[in-house]
Short mmCIF file of C-alpha atoms in Angstrom, two decimals:
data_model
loop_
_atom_site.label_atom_id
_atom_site.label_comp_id
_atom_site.label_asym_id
_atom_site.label_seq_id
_atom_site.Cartn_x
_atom_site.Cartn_y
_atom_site.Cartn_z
CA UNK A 1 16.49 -45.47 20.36
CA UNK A 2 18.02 -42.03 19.98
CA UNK A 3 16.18 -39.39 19.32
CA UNK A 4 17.45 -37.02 16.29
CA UNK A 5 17.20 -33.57 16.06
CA UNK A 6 16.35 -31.43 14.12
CA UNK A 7 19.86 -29.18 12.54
CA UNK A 8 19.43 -25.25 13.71
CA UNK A 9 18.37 -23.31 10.97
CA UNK A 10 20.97 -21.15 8.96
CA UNK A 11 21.10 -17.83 9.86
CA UNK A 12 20.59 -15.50 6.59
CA UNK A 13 24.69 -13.85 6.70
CA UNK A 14 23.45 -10.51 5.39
CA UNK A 15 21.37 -9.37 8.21
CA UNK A 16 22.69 -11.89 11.12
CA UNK A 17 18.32 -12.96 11.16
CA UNK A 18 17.21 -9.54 12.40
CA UNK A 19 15.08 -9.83 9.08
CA UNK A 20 12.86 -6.96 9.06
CA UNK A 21 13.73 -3.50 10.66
CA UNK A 22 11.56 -0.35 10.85
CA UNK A 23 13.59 3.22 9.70
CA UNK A 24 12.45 5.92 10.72
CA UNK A 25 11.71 8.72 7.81
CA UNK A 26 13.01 11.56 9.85
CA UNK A 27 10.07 13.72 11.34
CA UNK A 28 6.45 13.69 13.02
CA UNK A 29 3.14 13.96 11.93
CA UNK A 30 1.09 16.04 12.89
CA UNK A 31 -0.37 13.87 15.72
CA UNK A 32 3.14 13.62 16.84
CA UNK A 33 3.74 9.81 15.76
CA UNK A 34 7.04 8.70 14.41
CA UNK A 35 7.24 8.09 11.09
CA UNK A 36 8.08 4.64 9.72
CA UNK A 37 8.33 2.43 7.04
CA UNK A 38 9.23 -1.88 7.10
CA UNK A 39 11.84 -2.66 5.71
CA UNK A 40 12.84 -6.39 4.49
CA UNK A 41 16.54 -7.85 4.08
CA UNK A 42 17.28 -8.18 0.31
CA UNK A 43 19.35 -11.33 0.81
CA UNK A 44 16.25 -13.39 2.56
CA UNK A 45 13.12 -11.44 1.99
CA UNK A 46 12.28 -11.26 5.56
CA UNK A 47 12.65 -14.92 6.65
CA UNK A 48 16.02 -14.30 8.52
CA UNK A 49 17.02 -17.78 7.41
CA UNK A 50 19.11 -18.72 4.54
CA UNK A 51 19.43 -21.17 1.85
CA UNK A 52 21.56 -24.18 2.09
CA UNK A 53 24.28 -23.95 -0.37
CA UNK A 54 22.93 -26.46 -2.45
CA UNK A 55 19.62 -25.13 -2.83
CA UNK A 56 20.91 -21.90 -4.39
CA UNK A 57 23.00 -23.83 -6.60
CA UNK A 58 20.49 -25.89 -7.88
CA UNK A 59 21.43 -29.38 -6.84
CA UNK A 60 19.92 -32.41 -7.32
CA UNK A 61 19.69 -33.96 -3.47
#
């Protein structure tokens, strides 16, 4: 028998699944570390995947 697999997960459209970035704040401390701060994508909260259409639509499946 064939083996099925698995469809590729969507990729959220917003941040192309580069999900969470760090930005720098501009500046050092005074150790001379970089300051940063996480930052999630809006669209999918930091799973860089996306809902299927009809999941955000509410359908019955």
């Amino acid at each position: 028998m064939a083996q099925h697999t698995p469809p590729a997960p969507r990729i959220c459209p917003a941040c192309d699944g580069f999900a969470t970035v760090a930005v720098t704040l501009g500046g050092r401390d005074r150790h001379g570390h970089l300051r940063t701060i996480t930052v999630h994508c809006p669209a999918c909260h930091g799973t860089g995947t996306a809902l299927a259409r009809r999941a955000r639509e509410g359908a019955r499946a």
